[in-house]
Amino acid sequence: TLVVAIGPTEESRIRQLTETVIDVAKPSDADVVLYHAFSERAFEEGVSETGYDLEEPPKPEQVAERLESVVCLTDALEDAGVTHEVESTVEPTVEGILGVADDRDADMLFVGGRKRSSTGKAVFGSTSHQVMMNAECPVVFVREGTDDEVEPAEASSAGAEQ
């Protein structure tokens, strides 16, 4: 089982995350769990935005299934013929990710993130870092912006030709 942690701002790296998950899941015929953790406030906002009644809220999965990044991943996995499901909880993100990975006995966990300075990590913390340090299974980190970056060797050889 592969667990894919989907944050609230995955849109910028969704293509990289999707391709990476499919590259691992398809040849190994692995099941994929798309997981999203809601804060209390985010869940209540999601319930309101999707038209559900706050007095009788839906399961978190029903709200998560409507998130743009979850829809994109779901569509791509269906197109690739990869078995998957959506799971969601209302709890702190790191605890939720580690909990679902443990509950599902995950063989691998996928998280997205962005490059941060050491100061940025210290001040703002890093969900990805906490997950990588505490997960019981291997973690694949998919970093934002890796598609458009020029490799340092390419940059130096391009400059040498001038």
Coordinates of N, CA, C and O in Angstrom, one line a residue:
T1 N 0.8 -1.2 0.0 CA 0.0 0.0 0.0 C 0.9 1.2 0.0 O 1.8 1.3 0.8
L2 N 0.5 2.2 -0.9 CA 1.2 3.5 -0.9 C 0.3 4.5 -0.4 O -0.9 4.6 -0.8
V3 N 0.7 5.3 0.5 CA -0.1 6.4 1.1 C 0.5 7.7 0.5 O 1.7 8.0 0.6
V4 N -0.4 8.6 0.0 CA 0.0 9.8 -0.6 C -0.7 10.9 0.3 O -1.9 11.0 0.3
A5 N 0.1 11.7 1.0 CA -0.4 12.8 1.8 C -0.6 14.0 0.9 O 0.3 14.5 0.2
I6 N -1.8 14.5 0.9 CA -2.2 15.6 0.0 C -2.5 16.8 0.9 O -3.5 16.8 1.7
G7 N -1.7 17.8 0.8 CA -1.9 19.1 1.6 C -2.9 20.0 0.9 O -3.3 19.8 -0.2
P8 N -3.2 21.1 1.6 CA -4.1 22.1 1.0 C -3.6 22.9 -0.1 O -4.3 23.5 -0.9
T9 N -2.3 22.9 -0.3 CA -1.6 23.7 -1.4 C -0.8 22.8 -2.3 O 0.3 23.2 -2.7
E10 N -1.3 21.7 -2.7 CA -0.6 20.8 -3.6 C -0.6 21.1 -5.1 O 0.1 20.6 -5.9
E11 N -1.5 22.1 -5.5 CA -1.7 22.4 -6.9 C -0.4 22.7 -7.6 O -0.3 22.2 -8.8
S12 N 0.5 23.3 -7.0 CA 1.8 23.7 -7.7 C 2.7 22.5 -8.0 O 3.5 22.6 -8.8
R13 N 2.5 21.4 -7.3 CA 3.3 20.2 -7.5 C 2.5 19.0 -7.8 O 3.0 17.9 -7.8
I14 N 1.3 19.1 -8.2 CA 0.4 18.0 -8.3 C 0.8 17.1 -9.5 O 0.8 15.9 -9.4
R15 N 1.3 17.7 -10.6 CA 1.8 16.9 -11.7 C 3.0 16.0 -11.3 O 3.0 14.8 -11.6
Q16 N 3.9 16.6 -10.6 CA 5.1 15.8 -10.2 C 4.7 14.7 -9.2 O 5.2 13.6 -9.3
L17 N 3.8 15.0 -8.3 CA 3.4 14.1 -7.3 C 2.6 12.9 -8.0 O 2.9 11.7 -7.7
T18 N 1.8 13.3 -8.9 CA 1.0 12.2 -9.6 C 1.9 11.3 -10.4 O 1.7 10.1 -10.4
E19 N 2.8 11.9 -11.2 CA 3.7 11.1 -12.0 C 4.6 10.1 -11.2 O 4.8 9.0 -11.5
T20 N 5.0 10.7 -10.0 CA 5.9 9.9 -9.2 C 5.1 8.7 -8.6 O 5.6 7.6 -8.5
V21 N 3.9 9.0 -8.1 CA 3.1 7.9 -7.5 C 2.7 6.8 -8.6 O 2.9 5.6 -8.3
I22 N 2.3 7.3 -9.8 CA 2.0 6.3 -10.8 C 3.2 5.5 -11.2 O 3.2 4.3 -11.4
D23 N 4.4 6.1 -11.3 CA 5.7 5.4 -11.6 C 6.0 4.3 -10.6 O 6.6 3.3 -11.0
V24 N 5.6 4.4 -9.4 CA 5.8 3.4 -8.4 C 4.7 2.4 -8.3 O 4.8 1.2 -8.3
A25 N 3.4 2.9 -8.3 CA 2.3 2.1 -8.1 C 2.0 1.2 -9.2 O 1.6 0.0 -9.0
K26 N 2.1 1.6 -10.5 CA 1.6 0.8 -11.6 C 2.5 -0.5 -11.8 O 1.9 -1.5 -11.8
P27 N 3.8 -0.4 -11.8 CA 4.6 -1.6 -12.0 C 4.5 -2.6 -10.8 O 4.6 -3.8 -11.0
S28 N 4.2 -2.0 -9.6 CA 4.2 -2.9 -8.5 C 2.7 -3.4 -8.1 O 2.5 -4.1 -7.2
D29 N 1.8 -2.9 -8.9 CA 0.3 -3.2 -8.7 C -0.1 -2.9 -7.3 O -0.9 -3.6 -6.7
A30 N 0.4 -1.7 -6.8 CA 0.1 -1.3 -5.4 C -1.2 -0.6 -5.3 O -1.6 0.1 -6.3
D31 N -1.9 -0.8 -4.2 CA -3.0 0.0 -3.9 C -2.6 1.4 -3.4 O -1.5 1.5 -2.7
V32 N -3.3 2.4 -3.7 CA -2.9 3.8 -3.3 C -4.0 4.4 -2.4 O -5.2 4.3 -2.7
V33 N -3.6 5.0 -1.3 CA -4.5 5.7 -0.4 C -4.2 7.2 -0.5 O -3.0 7.6 -0.2
L34 N -5.1 8.0 -1.0 CA -4.9 9.4 -1.0 C -5.4 10.0 0.3 O -6.6 9.8 0.6
Y35 N -4.6 10.7 1.1 CA -4.9 11.1 2.4 C -4.8 12.6 2.5 O -3.9 13.2 2.1
H36 N -5.9 13.2 3.2 CA -5.9 14.6 3.5 C -6.4 14.8 4.9 O -7.4 14.2 5.3
A37 N -5.6 15.6 5.7 CA -6.0 15.9 7.1 C -6.6 17.3 7.1 O -6.0 18.2 6.6
F38 N -7.7 17.4 7.7 CA -8.4 18.7 7.8 C -8.1 19.2 9.2 O -8.2 18.5 10.2
S39 N -7.9 20.6 9.4 CA -8.1 21.2 10.7 C -9.6 21.3 10.9 O -10.4 21.2 10.0
E40 N -10.0 21.6 12.2 CA -11.4 21.7 12.5 C -12.0 22.9 11.6 O -13.0 22.7 11.0
R41 N -11.3 24.0 11.5 CA -11.8 25.1 10.8 C -11.9 24.9 9.3 O -12.9 25.2 8.7
A42 N -10.8 24.2 8.7 CA -10.8 23.9 7.3 C -11.9 22.9 7.0 O -12.6 23.1 5.9
F43 N -12.2 22.0 7.8 CA -13.3 21.0 7.6 C -14.6 21.7 7.6 O -15.5 21.5 6.7
E44 N -14.8 22.6 8.6 CA -16.1 23.4 8.7 C -16.3 24.2 7.4 O -17.4 24.3 6.9
E45 N -15.2 24.9 7.0 CA -15.3 25.7 5.7 C -15.6 24.8 4.5 O -16.4 25.2 3.7
G46 N -14.9 23.7 4.5 CA -15.2 22.7 3.4 C -16.6 22.2 3.3 O -17.3 22.1 2.3
V47 N -17.2 22.0 4.5 CA -18.5 21.5 4.6 C -19.5 22.6 4.1 O -20.4 22.3 3.3
S48 N -19.2 23.8 4.5 CA -20.1 25.0 4.1 C -20.0 25.2 2.6 O -21.0 25.4 1.9
E49 N -18.7 25.2 2.1 CA -18.5 25.4 0.6 C -19.1 24.4 -0.2 O -19.5 24.7 -1.4
T50 N -19.2 23.1 0.2 CA -19.7 22.1 -0.6 C -21.2 21.9 -0.4 O -21.8 21.0 -1.0
G51 N -21.8 22.7 0.4 CA -23.3 22.7 0.6 C -23.8 21.7 1.6 O -25.1 21.6 1.6
Y52 N -23.0 21.1 2.3 CA -23.5 20.1 3.3 C -24.0 20.9 4.5 O -23.6 22.1 4.8
D53 N -24.8 20.3 5.4 CA -25.3 20.9 6.6 C -24.3 20.7 7.7 O -23.9 19.5 8.0
L54 N -23.9 21.8 8.4 CA -23.0 21.7 9.5 C -23.6 20.9 10.7 O -22.8 20.3 11.5
E55 N -24.9 20.9 10.8 CA -25.5 20.1 11.9 C -25.4 18.6 11.6 O -25.4 17.8 12.6
E56 N -25.4 18.2 10.4 CA -25.2 16.8 10.0 C -24.1 16.7 9.0 O -24.3 16.4 7.8
P57 N -22.8 16.9 9.4 CA -21.7 17.0 8.5 C -21.4 15.6 7.8 O -21.7 14.6 8.4
P58 N -20.9 15.7 6.6 CA -20.5 14.4 6.0 C -19.2 13.9 6.6 O -18.6 14.5 7.4
K59 N -18.8 12.7 6.1 CA -17.5 12.1 6.5 C -16.4 13.0 5.9 O -16.6 13.6 4.8
P60 N -15.3 13.1 6.5 CA -14.2 14.0 5.9 C -13.8 13.5 4.5 O -13.5 14.4 3.7
E61 N -13.9 12.2 4.2 CA -13.6 11.8 2.9 C -14.5 12.4 1.8 O -14.0 12.7 0.7
Q62 N -15.7 12.6 2.1 CA -16.7 13.2 1.2 C -16.3 14.7 0.9 O -16.5 15.1 -0.3
V63 N -15.7 15.4 1.8 CA -15.3 16.7 1.5 C -13.9 16.7 0.8 O -13.7 17.4 -0.2
A64 N -13.0 15.8 1.2 CA -11.7 15.7 0.6 C -11.8 15.3 -0.9 O -11.0 15.8 -1.7
E65 N -12.8 14.5 -1.2 CA -12.9 14.0 -2.6 C -13.2 15.2 -3.5 O -13.1 15.1 -4.7
R66 N -13.6 16.3 -3.0 CA -14.0 17.5 -3.8 C -12.8 18.5 -3.9 O -12.9 19.5 -4.7
L67 N -11.7 18.3 -3.2 CA -10.5 19.1 -3.3 C -9.9 19.0 -4.7 O -9.8 17.9 -5.2
E68 N -9.5 20.1 -5.3 CA -9.0 20.1 -6.6 C -7.8 19.1 -6.8 O -7.7 18.3 -7.7
S69 N -6.9 19.1 -5.8 CA -5.7 18.3 -5.9 C -6.1 16.8 -5.8 O -5.5 15.9 -6.5
V70 N -7.1 16.5 -5.0 CA -7.5 15.1 -4.9 C -8.2 14.6 -6.2 O -8.0 13.5 -6.6
V71 N -9.0 15.5 -6.7 CA -9.7 15.2 -8.0 C -8.7 14.9 -9.1 O -8.8 14.0 -9.8
C72 N -7.6 15.8 -9.2 CA -6.6 15.6 -10.2 C -5.9 14.2 -10.0 O -5.7 13.5 -11.0
L73 N -5.5 13.9 -8.8 CA -4.8 12.7 -8.6 C -5.8 11.5 -8.8 O -5.4 10.5 -9.4
T74 N -7.0 11.6 -8.4 CA -8.0 10.5 -8.6 C -8.2 10.2 -10.1 O -8.1 9.1 -10.5
D75 N -8.4 11.3 -10.9 CA -8.5 11.1 -12.3 C -7.3 10.5 -13.0 O -7.5 9.6 -13.8
A76 N -6.1 10.9 -12.6 CA -4.9 10.4 -13.2 C -4.7 8.9 -12.8 O -4.3 8.1 -13.6
L77 N -5.0 8.6 -11.5 CA -4.9 7.2 -11.1 C -5.9 6.3 -11.8 O -5.5 5.2 -12.2
E78 N -7.1 6.8 -12.0 CA -8.1 6.0 -12.7 C -7.7 5.8 -14.2 O -7.8 4.7 -14.7
D79 N -7.2 6.9 -14.8 CA -6.7 6.7 -16.2 C -5.5 5.7 -16.3 O -5.4 5.1 -17.3
A80 N -4.7 5.7 -15.3 CA -3.6 4.7 -15.3 C -3.9 3.3 -14.8 O -3.1 2.4 -14.9
G81 N -5.2 3.1 -14.4 CA -5.6 1.8 -13.9 C -5.1 1.5 -12.6 O -4.9 0.3 -12.3
V82 N -4.8 2.5 -11.7 CA -4.2 2.2 -10.4 C -5.4 2.2 -9.4 O -6.2 3.2 -9.3
T83 N -5.5 1.2 -8.6 CA -6.5 1.1 -7.5 C -6.2 2.1 -6.4 O -5.1 2.1 -6.0
H84 N -7.2 2.8 -6.1 CA -7.0 3.8 -5.0 C -8.3 4.1 -4.3 O -9.4 3.8 -4.7
E85 N -8.1 4.8 -3.2 CA -9.3 5.3 -2.4 C -8.8 6.6 -1.7 O -7.6 6.8 -1.5
V86 N -9.8 7.3 -1.2 CA -9.5 8.6 -0.5 C -9.8 8.3 1.0 O -10.9 7.8 1.3
E87 N -8.9 8.8 1.8 CA -9.2 8.7 3.3 C -8.9 10.1 3.8 O -8.0 10.8 3.3
S88 N -9.6 10.5 4.8 CA -9.4 11.9 5.4 C -9.8 11.8 6.9 O -10.7 11.1 7.2
T89 N -9.2 12.7 7.6 CA -9.6 12.8 9.0 C -9.5 14.3 9.4 O -9.0 15.1 8.7
V90 N -10.1 14.6 10.6 CA -10.0 16.0 11.1 C -9.1 15.8 12.3 O -9.5 15.4 13.4
E91 N -7.8 16.2 12.1 CA -6.8 16.1 13.2 C -5.5 16.8 12.7 O -5.4 17.1 11.5
P92 N -4.6 17.0 13.6 CA -3.3 17.6 13.2 C -2.7 16.8 12.1 O -2.7 15.6 12.1
T93 N -2.1 17.5 11.1 CA -1.6 16.9 9.9 C -0.6 15.8 10.1 O -0.7 14.7 9.5
V94 N 0.5 16.1 10.8 CA 1.5 15.1 11.0 C 1.0 13.8 11.6 O 1.2 12.7 11.2
E95 N 0.2 14.0 12.7 CA -0.4 12.8 13.4 C -1.3 12.0 12.4 O -1.3 10.8 12.4
G96 N -2.1 12.8 11.6 CA -3.0 12.1 10.7 C -2.2 11.3 9.6 O -2.6 10.1 9.3
I97 N -1.2 11.9 9.1 CA -0.4 11.2 8.0 C 0.3 10.0 8.6 O 0.2 8.9 8.0
L98 N 0.9 10.1 9.7 CA 1.6 9.0 10.4 C 0.6 7.9 10.8 O 0.9 6.7 10.7
G99 N -0.6 8.4 11.3 CA -1.6 7.4 11.7 C -2.1 6.6 10.5 O -2.3 5.4 10.7
V100 N -2.4 7.2 9.4 CA -3.0 6.4 8.3 C -1.9 5.5 7.7 O -2.2 4.4 7.3
A101 N -0.7 6.0 7.7 CA 0.4 5.1 7.2 C 0.6 3.9 8.1 O 0.7 2.8 7.6
D102 N 0.5 4.1 9.4 CA 0.5 3.0 10.3 C -0.7 2.1 10.2 O -0.6 0.8 10.1
D103 N -1.9 2.7 10.2 CA -3.1 1.9 10.1 C -3.2 1.0 8.8 O -3.7 -0.1 8.8
R104 N -2.6 1.6 7.7 CA -2.7 0.9 6.4 C -1.4 0.0 6.2 O -1.3 -0.6 5.2
D105 N -0.5 0.0 7.2 CA 0.7 -0.7 7.1 C 1.4 -0.4 5.7 O 1.8 -1.2 4.9
A106 N 1.6 0.9 5.5 CA 2.1 1.5 4.3 C 3.5 0.9 4.0 O 4.4 0.9 4.8
D107 N 3.7 0.6 2.7 CA 5.0 0.2 2.2 C 5.8 1.4 1.9 O 7.1 1.4 1.9
M108 N 5.1 2.5 1.5 CA 5.8 3.8 1.1 C 4.8 4.9 1.3 O 3.6 4.8 1.2
L109 N 5.4 6.1 1.7 CA 4.6 7.3 1.9 C 5.1 8.4 1.0 O 6.4 8.5 0.9
F110 N 4.2 9.1 0.4 CA 4.6 10.2 -0.5 C 4.1 11.5 0.1 O 3.0 11.6 0.5
V111 N 5.0 12.5 0.2 CA 4.7 13.8 0.7 C 5.3 14.9 -0.2 O 6.3 14.7 -0.9
G112 N 4.6 16.0 -0.4 CA 5.1 17.1 -1.2 C 5.6 18.2 -0.3 O 5.3 18.2 0.9
G113 N 6.4 19.1 -0.9 CA 6.9 20.2 -0.1 C 7.6 21.2 -1.0 O 7.7 21.0 -2.2
R114 N 8.1 22.2 -0.3 CA 8.8 23.2 -1.1 C 10.2 23.4 -0.4 O 10.3 23.1 0.8
K115 N 11.1 23.9 -1.2 CA 12.4 24.2 -0.6 C 12.3 25.4 0.4 O 11.7 26.4 0.1
R116 N 12.9 25.2 1.5 CA 12.9 26.2 2.6 C 14.3 26.4 3.1 O 15.1 25.4 3.1
S117 N 14.6 27.6 3.5 CA 15.9 27.8 4.2 C 15.9 27.2 5.5 O 14.8 26.9 6.1
S118 N 17.1 27.1 6.1 CA 17.1 26.5 7.5 C 16.3 27.4 8.5 O 15.7 26.9 9.4
T119 N 16.4 28.7 8.3 CA 15.7 29.6 9.1 C 14.2 29.4 8.9 O 13.4 29.4 9.9
G120 N 13.7 29.3 7.7 CA 12.3 29.0 7.4 C 11.8 27.8 8.1 O 10.7 27.8 8.7
K121 N 12.6 26.7 8.1 CA 12.2 25.5 8.7 C 12.1 25.6 10.2 O 11.2 25.1 10.9
A122 N 13.1 26.4 10.8 CA 13.1 26.6 12.2 C 11.9 27.4 12.7 O 11.3 27.2 13.7
V123 N 11.6 28.5 11.9 CA 10.6 29.4 12.3 C 9.2 28.8 12.0 O 8.3 28.9 12.9
F124 N 9.0 28.3 10.8 CA 7.7 27.8 10.4 C 7.4 26.3 10.6 O 6.3 25.9 10.5
G125 N 8.5 25.6 10.8 CA 8.4 24.1 10.9 C 8.1 23.5 9.6 O 8.0 24.2 8.6
S126 N 8.2 22.2 9.5 CA 8.0 21.5 8.2 C 7.2 20.2 8.5 O 7.8 19.3 9.1
T127 N 6.0 20.2 8.0 CA 5.2 19.0 8.1 C 6.0 17.8 7.4 O 6.1 16.7 8.0
S128 N 6.5 18.1 6.2 CA 7.2 17.0 5.5 C 8.4 16.5 6.3 O 8.6 15.3 6.4
H129 N 9.2 17.4 6.9 CA 10.3 17.0 7.7 C 9.9 16.1 8.9 O 10.5 15.1 9.2
Q130 N 8.9 16.6 9.6 CA 8.4 15.8 10.7 C 7.9 14.4 10.3 O 8.2 13.4 11.0
V131 N 7.3 14.3 9.2 CA 6.8 13.0 8.6 C 8.0 12.1 8.3 O 8.1 11.0 8.7
M132 N 9.0 12.7 7.6 CA 10.1 11.9 7.2 C 10.9 11.4 8.4 O 11.4 10.3 8.3
M133 N 11.0 12.2 9.4 CA 11.8 11.8 10.6 C 11.0 10.8 11.5 O 11.7 10.0 12.2
N134 N 9.7 10.7 11.4 CA 8.9 9.8 12.3 C 8.2 8.7 11.6 O 7.6 7.8 12.3
A135 N 8.2 8.6 10.3 CA 7.5 7.5 9.6 C 8.2 6.2 9.8 O 9.4 6.1 9.9
E136 N 7.4 5.1 9.9 CA 7.9 3.8 10.0 C 8.3 3.2 8.7 O 8.8 2.1 8.6
C137 N 7.9 3.8 7.6 CA 8.1 3.3 6.2 C 9.0 4.3 5.5 O 9.1 5.5 5.9
P138 N 9.5 3.9 4.3 CA 10.2 4.9 3.5 C 9.3 6.0 3.0 O 8.1 5.8 2.8
V139 N 9.9 7.2 2.9 CA 9.1 8.4 2.5 C 9.7 9.0 1.3 O 11.0 9.2 1.2
V140 N 8.9 9.2 0.3 CA 9.3 9.9 -1.0 C 8.9 11.4 -0.9 O 7.7 11.6 -0.7
F141 N 9.8 12.3 -0.9 CA 9.6 13.7 -0.9 C 9.6 14.3 -2.3 O 10.5 14.1 -3.0
V142 N 8.4 14.8 -2.7 CA 8.3 15.4 -4.0 C 8.3 17.0 -3.9 O 7.4 17.5 -3.3
R143 N 9.4 17.6 -4.3 CA 9.6 19.0 -4.1 C 9.1 19.8 -5.2 O 9.2 19.5 -6.4
E144 N 8.5 20.9 -4.8 CA 7.9 21.9 -5.7 C 9.0 22.5 -6.6 O 10.1 22.8 -6.2
G145 N 8.6 22.6 -7.9 CA 9.5 23.4 -8.8 C 10.7 22.6 -9.4 O 11.5 23.2 -10.0
T146 N 10.7 21.3 -9.2 CA 11.9 20.6 -9.8 C 11.9 20.4 -11.3 O 12.9 20.2 -11.9
D147 N 10.7 20.6 -11.9 CA 10.6 20.4 -13.4 C 11.3 21.5 -14.1 O 11.9 21.2 -15.2
D148 N 11.3 22.7 -13.7 CA 11.8 23.8 -14.4 C 13.2 24.2 -14.1 O 13.7 25.2 -14.6
E149 N 13.8 23.6 -13.1 CA 15.1 24.0 -12.6 C 16.2 23.5 -13.6 O 16.1 22.4 -14.2
V150 N 17.2 24.3 -13.8 CA 18.4 23.9 -14.6 C 19.4 23.3 -13.6 O 19.7 23.8 -12.6
E151 N 20.0 22.1 -14.0 CA 21.0 21.5 -13.2 C 22.2 22.3 -13.2 O 22.6 22.9 -14.2
P152 N 22.9 22.4 -12.0 CA 24.1 23.2 -12.0 C 25.2 22.8 -13.0 O 25.8 23.7 -13.6
A153 N 25.3 21.5 -13.3 CA 26.3 21.1 -14.4 C 25.9 21.7 -15.7 O 26.7 22.1 -16.5
E154 N 24.6 21.7 -16.0 CA 24.1 22.2 -17.3 C 24.4 23.7 -17.4 O 24.8 24.3 -18.4
A155 N 24.1 24.4 -16.3 CA 24.3 25.9 -16.2 C 25.8 26.2 -16.4 O 26.1 27.1 -17.2
S156 N 26.7 25.5 -15.8 CA 28.1 25.8 -15.9 C 28.6 25.5 -17.3 O 29.5 26.2 -17.8
S157 N 28.2 24.4 -17.9 CA 28.7 24.0 -19.2 C 28.1 25.0 -20.3 O 28.8 25.3 -21.2
A158 N 26.9 25.5 -20.1 CA 26.3 26.4 -21.0 C 27.1 27.7 -21.0 O 27.4 28.3 -22.0
G159 N 27.5 28.1 -19.8 CA 28.3 29.3 -19.7 C 29.7 29.2 -20.2 O 30.3 30.1 -20.7
A160 N 30.3 28.0 -20.2 CA 31.6 27.7 -20.7 C 31.7 27.8 -22.2 O 32.7 28.0 -22.8
E161 N 30.6 27.5 -22.9 CA 30.6 27.5 -24.3 C 30.6 28.9 -24.9 O 30.9 29.1 -26.1
Q162 N 30.4 29.9 -24.1 CA 30.3 31.3 -24.7 C 31.7 31.8 -24.9 O 32.6 31.7 -24.5

